[in-house]
Tab-separated table of C-alpha atoms (C1' of nucleotides) in Angstrom:
chain	number	residue	atom	x	y	z
A	1	UNK	CA	24.304	8.060	9.014
A	2	UNK	CA	27.452	8.486	7.124
A	3	UNK	CA	27.875	4.842	6.688
A	4	UNK	CA	24.534	4.682	5.102
A	5	UNK	CA	25.321	7.409	2.708
A	6	UNK	CA	28.458	5.737	1.701
A	7	UNK	CA	26.447	2.807	0.766
A	8	UNK	CA	24.008	4.728	-1.182
A	9	UNK	CA	26.840	5.870	-3.287
A	10	UNK	CA	27.660	2.339	-4.099
A	11	UNK	CA	24.289	1.934	-5.441
A	12	UNK	CA	25.424	3.143	-8.756
A	13	UNK	CA	28.300	0.851	-8.864
A	14	UNK	CA	27.716	-2.173	-10.895
A	15	UNK	CA	28.734	-5.636	-10.323
A	16	UNK	CA	31.532	-6.956	-12.430
A	17	UNK	CA	30.853	-9.456	-15.105
A	18	UNK	CA	32.547	-12.117	-13.129
A	19	UNK	CA	29.998	-11.730	-10.451
A	20	UNK	CA	27.188	-12.344	-12.755
A	21	UNK	CA	24.553	-14.297	-11.041
A	22	UNK	CA	24.804	-17.851	-12.083
A	23	UNK	CA	22.278	-20.583	-11.948
A	24	UNK	CA	23.470	-21.732	-8.620
A	25	UNK	CA	22.669	-19.426	-5.858
A	26	UNK	CA	25.371	-17.307	-4.556
A	27	UNK	CA	25.100	-17.002	-0.830
A	28	UNK	CA	27.223	-13.965	-0.910
A	29	UNK	CA	24.899	-12.245	-3.171
A	30	UNK	CA	21.993	-12.633	-0.940
A	31	UNK	CA	22.738	-9.872	1.385
A	32	UNK	CA	26.122	-8.762	0.398
A	33	UNK	CA	25.198	-7.142	-2.774
A	34	UNK	CA	22.272	-5.275	-1.500
A	35	UNK	CA	23.254	-1.819	-0.712
A	36	UNK	CA	19.813	-1.100	0.413
A	37	UNK	CA	19.230	-4.120	2.444
A	38	UNK	CA	22.716	-4.851	3.481
A	39	UNK	CA	23.708	-4.877	7.077
A	40	UNK	CA	24.512	-1.245	6.908
A	41	UNK	CA	21.581	-0.550	4.816
A	42	UNK	CA	19.267	-1.915	7.380
A	43	UNK	CA	20.854	0.087	10.072
A	44	UNK	CA	21.493	3.246	8.264
A	45	UNK	CA	20.700	3.848	4.698
A	46	UNK	CA	18.406	0.951	4.661
A	47	UNK	CA	16.326	2.690	7.120
A	48	UNK	CA	15.979	5.575	4.940
A	49	UNK	CA	14.751	3.774	2.053
A	50	UNK	CA	14.631	0.355	3.457
A	51	UNK	CA	12.055	1.535	5.851
A	52	UNK	CA	9.752	1.045	2.995
A	53	UNK	CA	6.168	0.912	3.670
A	54	UNK	CA	6.510	-1.204	6.614
A	55	UNK	CA	8.210	1.333	8.656
A	56	UNK	CA	5.820	3.865	7.540
A	57	UNK	CA	2.949	1.949	8.781
A	58	UNK	CA	2.961	1.360	12.444
A	59	UNK	CA	1.161	-1.869	12.375
A	60	UNK	CA	0.917	-1.810	16.069
A	61	UNK	CA	-0.954	1.386	16.118
A	62	UNK	CA	-4.667	1.370	16.046
A	63	UNK	CA	-4.439	3.306	12.920
A	64	UNK	CA	-3.586	0.857	10.295
A	65	UNK	CA	-1.816	3.112	7.901
A	66	UNK	CA	-0.784	0.199	5.873
A	67	UNK	CA	1.768	0.951	3.271
A	68	UNK	CA	-0.327	-0.941	0.962
A	69	UNK	CA	-3.267	1.088	0.130
A	70	UNK	CA	-6.245	-0.935	0.816
A	71	UNK	CA	-9.749	0.268	0.823
A	72	UNK	CA	-12.384	-1.313	2.895
A	73	UNK	CA	-14.769	-3.279	0.803
A	74	UNK	CA	-17.581	-1.039	1.769
A	75	UNK	CA	-15.901	2.050	0.556
A	76	UNK	CA	-16.341	3.200	-2.915
A	77	UNK	CA	-14.453	5.835	-4.807
A	78	UNK	CA	-17.679	7.199	-5.887
A	79	UNK	CA	-18.479	8.096	-2.381
A	80	UNK	CA	-15.456	10.265	-2.295
A	81	UNK	CA	-16.407	12.026	-5.388
A	82	UNK	CA	-19.812	12.723	-4.144
A	83	UNK	CA	-18.579	13.783	-0.845
A	84	UNK	CA	-19.095	17.455	-0.164
A	85	UNK	CA	-15.578	17.639	0.896
A	86	UNK	CA	-14.455	17.136	-2.587
A	87	UNK	CA	-16.623	19.813	-3.859
A	88	UNK	CA	-15.459	22.233	-1.361
A	89	UNK	CA	-11.978	21.569	-2.464
A	90	UNK	CA	-12.712	22.514	-5.932
A	91	UNK	CA	-11.159	25.841	-5.417
A	92	UNK	CA	-7.546	26.015	-6.153
A	93	UNK	CA	-5.472	26.884	-3.226
A	94	UNK	CA	-2.164	28.592	-3.173
A	95	UNK	CA	0.692	26.376	-2.445
A	96	UNK	CA	2.130	27.315	0.795
A	97	UNK	CA	5.247	25.422	1.134
A	98	UNK	CA	5.738	24.691	4.663
A	99	UNK	CA	3.032	24.474	7.099
A	100	UNK	CA	1.648	27.661	5.911
A	101	UNK	CA	-0.442	26.079	3.397
A	102	UNK	CA	-4.068	26.649	3.821
A	103	UNK	CA	-5.867	23.931	5.569
A	104	UNK	CA	-7.649	21.666	3.278
A	105	UNK	CA	-10.774	19.976	4.075
A	106	UNK	CA	-10.027	16.991	6.029
A	107	UNK	CA	-12.193	14.059	6.490
A	108	UNK	CA	-12.662	12.409	9.779
A	109	UNK	CA	-9.519	10.540	8.978
A	110	UNK	CA	-7.662	13.674	8.240
A	111	UNK	CA	-7.476	13.091	4.594
A	112	UNK	CA	-7.840	15.693	1.985
A	113	UNK	CA	-9.524	15.105	-1.222
A	114	UNK	CA	-10.558	17.196	-4.070
A	115	UNK	CA	-12.288	16.326	-7.209
A	116	UNK	CA	-13.283	17.998	-10.371
A	117	UNK	CA	-15.556	16.994	-13.061
A	118	UNK	CA	-12.929	17.554	-15.621
A	119	UNK	CA	-12.164	14.690	-17.868
A	120	UNK	CA	-8.539	14.600	-17.035
A	121	UNK	CA	-6.549	11.511	-16.581
A	122	UNK	CA	-6.324	10.147	-13.193
A	123	UNK	CA	-3.145	10.399	-11.417
A	124	UNK	CA	-1.865	9.260	-8.143
A	125	UNK	CA	1.064	10.628	-6.362
A	126	UNK	CA	2.346	9.250	-3.179
A	127	UNK	CA	5.110	10.623	-1.131
A	128	UNK	CA	6.867	8.326	1.158
A	129	UNK	CA	9.580	10.204	2.774
A	130	UNK	CA	11.176	8.519	5.619
A	131	UNK	CA	13.792	10.427	7.385
A	132	UNK	CA	14.795	7.748	9.679
A	133	UNK	CA	17.535	9.933	10.842
A	134	UNK	CA	15.016	11.907	12.643
A	135	UNK	CA	12.732	9.067	13.058
A	136	UNK	CA	10.161	10.886	11.142
A	137	UNK	CA	8.510	9.798	8.053
A	138	UNK	CA	5.873	11.228	5.920
A	139	UNK	CA	3.595	9.773	3.430
A	140	UNK	CA	1.959	11.844	0.875
A	141	UNK	CA	-0.372	10.589	-1.652
A	142	UNK	CA	-2.006	12.347	-4.443
A	143	UNK	CA	-4.522	10.536	-6.442
A	144	UNK	CA	-6.588	11.833	-9.220
A	145	UNK	CA	-9.509	9.858	-10.301
A	146	UNK	CA	-9.057	8.271	-13.618
A	147	UNK	CA	-8.878	4.727	-12.994
A	148	UNK	CA	-12.497	4.436	-12.359
A	149	UNK	CA	-12.756	2.168	-15.274
A	150	UNK	CA	-9.848	0.226	-14.005
A	151	UNK	CA	-9.723	-2.248	-11.272
A	152	UNK	CA	-7.566	-0.255	-8.923
A	153	UNK	CA	-9.974	2.549	-8.810
A	154	UNK	CA	-11.327	1.365	-5.595
A	155	UNK	CA	-8.033	0.382	-4.313
A	156	UNK	CA	-6.773	3.821	-4.805
A	157	UNK	CA	-9.422	5.311	-2.789
A	158	UNK	CA	-9.069	2.791	-0.213
A	159	UNK	CA	-5.432	3.263	-0.070
A	160	UNK	CA	-5.881	6.900	0.273
A	161	UNK	CA	-8.358	6.319	2.919
A	162	UNK	CA	-5.916	4.431	4.991
A	163	UNK	CA	-2.975	6.503	4.350
A	164	UNK	CA	-5.095	9.375	5.013
A	165	UNK	CA	-5.428	8.423	8.516
A	166	UNK	CA	-3.147	11.041	9.693
A	167	UNK	CA	-2.851	12.017	13.219
A	168	UNK	CA	-4.361	15.260	12.300
A	169	UNK	CA	-1.297	17.180	11.493
A	170	UNK	CA	-1.119	16.171	7.925
A	171	UNK	CA	-1.979	18.812	5.494
A	172	UNK	CA	-2.568	18.407	1.882
A	173	UNK	CA	-3.632	20.386	-1.033
A	174	UNK	CA	-5.467	19.536	-4.052
A	175	UNK	CA	-6.312	21.441	-7.089
A	176	UNK	CA	-9.371	21.554	-9.092
A	177	UNK	CA	-7.543	21.180	-12.301
A	178	UNK	CA	-7.615	17.479	-12.012
A	179	UNK	CA	-10.520	15.166	-12.041
A	180	UNK	CA	-9.825	14.015	-8.662
A	181	UNK	CA	-6.921	14.857	-6.566
A	182	UNK	CA	-6.288	13.197	-3.369
A	183	UNK	CA	-3.453	13.996	-1.139
A	184	UNK	CA	-2.612	12.248	1.987
A	185	UNK	CA	0.072	12.526	4.467
A	186	UNK	CA	0.772	9.987	7.031
A	187	UNK	CA	3.415	10.021	9.596
A	188	UNK	CA	5.006	7.147	11.366
A	189	UNK	CA	3.554	7.997	14.584
A	190	UNK	CA	2.182	11.384	14.870
A	191	UNK	CA	4.644	13.856	13.727
A	192	UNK	CA	3.337	14.580	10.398
A	193	UNK	CA	3.592	18.222	10.343
A	194	UNK	CA	4.352	18.294	6.790
A	195	UNK	CA	2.973	20.504	4.223
A	196	UNK	CA	2.222	19.191	0.874
A	197	UNK	CA	2.062	22.014	-1.514
A	198	UNK	CA	0.676	20.372	-4.493
A	199	UNK	CA	0.008	22.368	-7.517
A	200	UNK	CA	-1.897	21.088	-10.363
A	201	UNK	CA	-1.865	22.969	-13.508
A	202	UNK	CA	-3.905	21.744	-16.298
A	203	UNK	CA	-3.783	23.382	-19.590
A	204	UNK	CA	-5.974	22.317	-22.377
A	205	UNK	CA	-6.090	18.642	-22.861
A	206	UNK	CA	-3.325	17.898	-20.541
A	207	UNK	CA	-3.315	18.059	-16.886
A	208	UNK	CA	-0.128	18.983	-15.249
A	209	UNK	CA	0.473	18.282	-11.679
A	210	UNK	CA	3.198	19.930	-9.847
A	211	UNK	CA	4.119	19.165	-6.370
A	212	UNK	CA	6.328	21.505	-4.594
A	213	UNK	CA	7.362	19.320	-1.844
A	214	UNK	CA	10.675	18.913	-3.284
A	215	UNK	CA	11.976	22.051	-1.919
A	216	UNK	CA	11.137	20.829	1.404
A	217	UNK	CA	13.272	17.864	0.852
A	218	UNK	CA	16.058	19.827	-0.572
A	219	UNK	CA	16.100	21.820	2.525
A	220	UNK	CA	16.295	18.650	4.417
A	221	UNK	CA	15.257	20.541	7.461
A	222	UNK	CA	11.650	20.079	7.238
A	223	UNK	CA	10.284	17.480	9.469
A	224	UNK	CA	8.798	15.789	6.513
A	225	UNK	CA	10.671	16.288	3.352
A	226	UNK	CA	8.461	16.033	0.436
A	227	UNK	CA	9.384	15.726	-3.105
A	228	UNK	CA	8.126	17.330	-6.158
A	229	UNK	CA	6.535	15.257	-8.737
A	230	UNK	CA	4.659	16.102	-11.755
A	231	UNK	CA	2.134	14.117	-13.520
A	232	UNK	CA	0.911	15.145	-16.792
A	233	UNK	CA	-2.132	14.352	-18.646
A	234	UNK	CA	-2.658	12.029	-21.444
A	235	UNK	CA	-0.954	12.310	-24.744
A	236	UNK	CA	0.316	15.756	-24.252
A	237	UNK	CA	3.773	17.010	-24.841
A	238	UNK	CA	4.219	16.998	-21.173
A	239	UNK	CA	4.068	13.294	-21.232
A	240	UNK	CA	7.621	13.342	-22.303
A	241	UNK	CA	8.650	14.881	-19.120
A	242	UNK	CA	6.533	12.479	-17.249
A	243	UNK	CA	8.112	9.649	-19.015
A	244	UNK	CA	11.417	10.839	-18.012
A	245	UNK	CA	10.183	10.373	-14.535
A	246	UNK	CA	12.472	13.153	-13.610
A	247	UNK	CA	10.090	15.958	-14.101
A	248	UNK	CA	10.694	16.881	-10.582
A	249	UNK	CA	14.040	18.179	-11.568
A	250	UNK	CA	16.046	15.348	-10.210
A	251	UNK	CA	17.718	12.655	-12.197
A	252	UNK	CA	16.351	9.212	-11.834
A	253	UNK	CA	17.525	5.906	-12.995
A	254	UNK	CA	15.127	3.104	-13.534
A	255	UNK	CA	16.241	-0.034	-11.817
A	256	UNK	CA	13.281	-2.225	-12.158
A	257	UNK	CA	9.807	-2.755	-13.341
A	258	UNK	CA	7.232	-5.080	-12.139
A	259	UNK	CA	3.638	-5.784	-12.578
A	260	UNK	CA	2.147	-5.811	-9.167
A	261	UNK	CA	-1.010	-7.557	-8.360
A	262	UNK	CA	-3.985	-5.351	-8.185
A	263	UNK	CA	-2.440	-2.855	-10.488
A	264	UNK	CA	-3.487	-2.770	-14.010
A	265	UNK	CA	-0.223	-1.350	-15.146
A	266	UNK	CA	3.349	-2.283	-14.428
A	267	UNK	CA	5.135	-0.460	-11.669
A	268	UNK	CA	8.445	1.166	-12.421
A	269	UNK	CA	11.149	1.665	-9.815
A	270	UNK	CA	13.488	4.586	-9.968
A	271	UNK	CA	16.416	5.693	-7.931
A	272	UNK	CA	17.853	9.098	-7.694
A	273	UNK	CA	21.164	9.076	-9.560
A	274	UNK	CA	22.731	11.440	-7.110
A	275	UNK	CA	25.708	9.721	-5.457
A	276	UNK	CA	24.561	10.191	-1.950
A	277	UNK	CA	20.922	10.262	-2.550
A	278	UNK	CA	18.927	7.194	-1.740
A	279	UNK	CA	15.641	8.540	-2.735
A	280	UNK	CA	13.553	6.178	-4.704
A	281	UNK	CA	10.373	6.578	-6.455
A	282	UNK	CA	8.053	4.208	-8.096
A	283	UNK	CA	5.152	4.889	-10.278
A	284	UNK	CA	2.682	3.146	-12.404
A	285	UNK	CA	1.959	4.237	-15.873
A	286	UNK	CA	-1.011	3.336	-17.929
A	287	UNK	CA	-0.734	2.114	-21.455
A	288	UNK	CA	-1.534	5.623	-22.520
A	289	UNK	CA	1.642	6.704	-20.966
A	290	UNK	CA	-0.022	8.642	-18.266
A	291	UNK	CA	1.176	8.090	-14.786
A	292	UNK	CA	-1.478	6.692	-12.581
A	293	UNK	CA	0.453	6.502	-9.395
A	294	UNK	CA	3.674	7.886	-8.025
A	295	UNK	CA	5.320	7.064	-4.773
A	296	UNK	CA	8.358	8.756	-3.394
A	297	UNK	CA	10.562	7.150	-0.836
A	298	UNK	CA	13.132	9.118	1.029
A	299	UNK	CA	14.192	12.664	0.802
A	300	UNK	CA	16.670	14.415	-1.391
A	301	UNK	CA	19.516	15.775	0.557
A	302	UNK	CA	20.947	17.543	-2.401
A	303	UNK	CA	19.970	20.295	-4.719
A	304	UNK	CA	18.436	19.607	-8.033
A	305	UNK	CA	20.807	18.980	-10.857
A	306	UNK	CA	21.066	21.224	-13.826
A	307	UNK	CA	17.795	21.270	-15.632
A	308	UNK	CA	19.154	20.967	-19.101
A	309	UNK	CA	21.398	18.142	-18.432
A	310	UNK	CA	20.062	15.788	-20.934
A	311	UNK	CA	16.449	15.818	-21.794
A	312	UNK	CA	14.987	18.990	-22.954
A	313	UNK	CA	11.627	17.685	-21.967
A	314	UNK	CA	12.671	17.868	-18.425
A	315	UNK	CA	13.548	21.430	-18.808
A	316	UNK	CA	10.034	22.467	-18.979
A	317	UNK	CA	9.285	20.941	-15.719
A	318	UNK	CA	12.476	21.972	-14.195
A	319	UNK	CA	11.872	25.507	-15.101
A	320	UNK	CA	8.476	25.476	-13.650
A	321	UNK	CA	9.716	23.836	-10.613
A	322	UNK	CA	12.493	26.171	-10.250
A	323	UNK	CA	10.164	28.995	-10.286
A	324	UNK	CA	7.886	27.500	-7.798
A	325	UNK	CA	10.910	26.404	-5.981
A	326	UNK	CA	12.101	29.832	-5.435
A	327	UNK	CA	8.750	30.973	-4.435
A	328	UNK	CA	8.430	28.130	-2.088
A	329	UNK	CA	11.773	28.641	-0.651
A	330	UNK	CA	10.981	32.156	0.017
A	331	UNK	CA	7.781	31.467	1.720
A	332	UNK	CA	9.208	28.470	3.365
A	333	UNK	CA	12.070	30.385	4.671
A	334	UNK	CA	9.752	32.521	6.502
A	335	UNK	CA	7.405	29.823	7.528
A	336	UNK	CA	9.813	27.112	8.238
A	337	UNK	CA	11.023	28.892	11.224
B	1	DA	C1'	31.901	6.777	-23.850
B	2	DG	C1'	28.610	7.109	-20.585
B	3	DC	C1'	24.084	6.821	-18.923
B	4	DC	C1'	19.601	4.941	-18.963
B	5	DT	C1'	16.099	1.446	-20.010
B	6	DT	C1'	14.684	-3.175	-20.430
B	7	DT	C1'	14.071	-7.688	-18.694
B	8	DG	C1'	14.530	-11.948	-16.130
B	9	DA	C1'	15.823	-13.814	-11.866
B	10	DC	C1'	16.567	-13.720	-6.972
B	11	DC	C1'	15.487	-12.579	-2.260
B	12	DA	C1'	12.861	-11.219	1.741
B	13	DG	C1'	8.621	-10.470	4.068
B	14	DC	C1'	3.935	-11.643	4.928
B	15	DG	C1'	-0.313	-14.318	5.018
C	1	DT	C1'	5.866	-24.368	6.459
C	2	DC	C1'	4.604	-23.131	1.943
C	3	DG	C1'	3.230	-20.014	-1.465
C	4	DC	C1'	2.611	-15.402	-3.075
C	5	DT	C1'	3.895	-10.762	-3.849
C	6	DG	C1'	6.770	-6.860	-3.927
C	7	DG	C1'	11.238	-4.979	-4.349
C	8	DT	C1'	15.901	-5.101	-6.024
C	9	DC	C1'	19.835	-6.634	-8.715
C	10	DA	C1'	22.460	-6.895	-12.701
C	11	DA	C1'	23.521	-8.113	-17.714
C	12	DA	C1'	22.518	-6.624	-22.208
C	13	DG	C1'	21.102	-3.366	-25.382
C	14	DG	C1'	19.918	1.279	-26.926
C	15	DC	C1'	20.324	6.165	-27.149
DNA sequence: AGCCTTTGACCAGCG
DNA sequence: TCGCTGGTCAAAGGC
């Protein structure tokens, strides 16, 4: 609601020096200073972002789409790779923006996975867009396979597995350019009619992932606003953009970093710097600098900022996105209705 | 001068 | 009820 948005704006505001947290706990600080979790936040804005994984995962539902990606012990990532489904997905599909995207192979759970034998870095992209306003939320996850040598490799698959449990409306796309791409979309209950146009472009030694969901979000009309995120391969110039974490064309501000259990790499938390935008995204980056996992929370209700605002690195991505954006918009315009 | 990143601490939720 | 983990805040520093 409006109230919520107002709060989001305050997100940027910083606490005065006098309010610095001191050794003794400050009761006021507990909830008062949390724009996201404040009273309003919980009711309004909080829902948007605050929904967090919990909201996204209807624990009560038989389908345990747990926010936390957990893979059943019996499952192995390898299985996914070997799965015929993956192979069949090898072909690159056009990226229909909204709902018009070609149906990907879905597993019994409704998950889409694609894998390639390329030696590209593994990347994981998750979209958690909760539009509480509409009571709809979408969860998109894209995971390449590169952590096989890492602990989370299995977790990833597992996670995907669970999140993949879509009601059947989820659509995802994967591209053969990456070693293993996994996209999943999960809705809060069953309205996951979202389209996840994910485009992966890999050139040479670097793999570039481009997700065109962003337009959807920008439109803000789509049932499930998705965001665009790009993940680039290892050690390539694109990494700069990736580092910026704003390759999607939006401006992000890092507000935290934490090493979560189960993850080999620290997880970074970003917020959209737009005044009224509460979109958050978090991703994990390997020591190589390559992003191994990206999760978007919320939807952008504003257009992308100027590409060349600060980092030139972002321009590359922005330009690409813009292009795809237009294309998507066009197609979406026609499809979205 | 302003914005962003880093880093440590705090808080809330869950098991 | 306690402990653990994840997420967020905010000061300080850097660009």
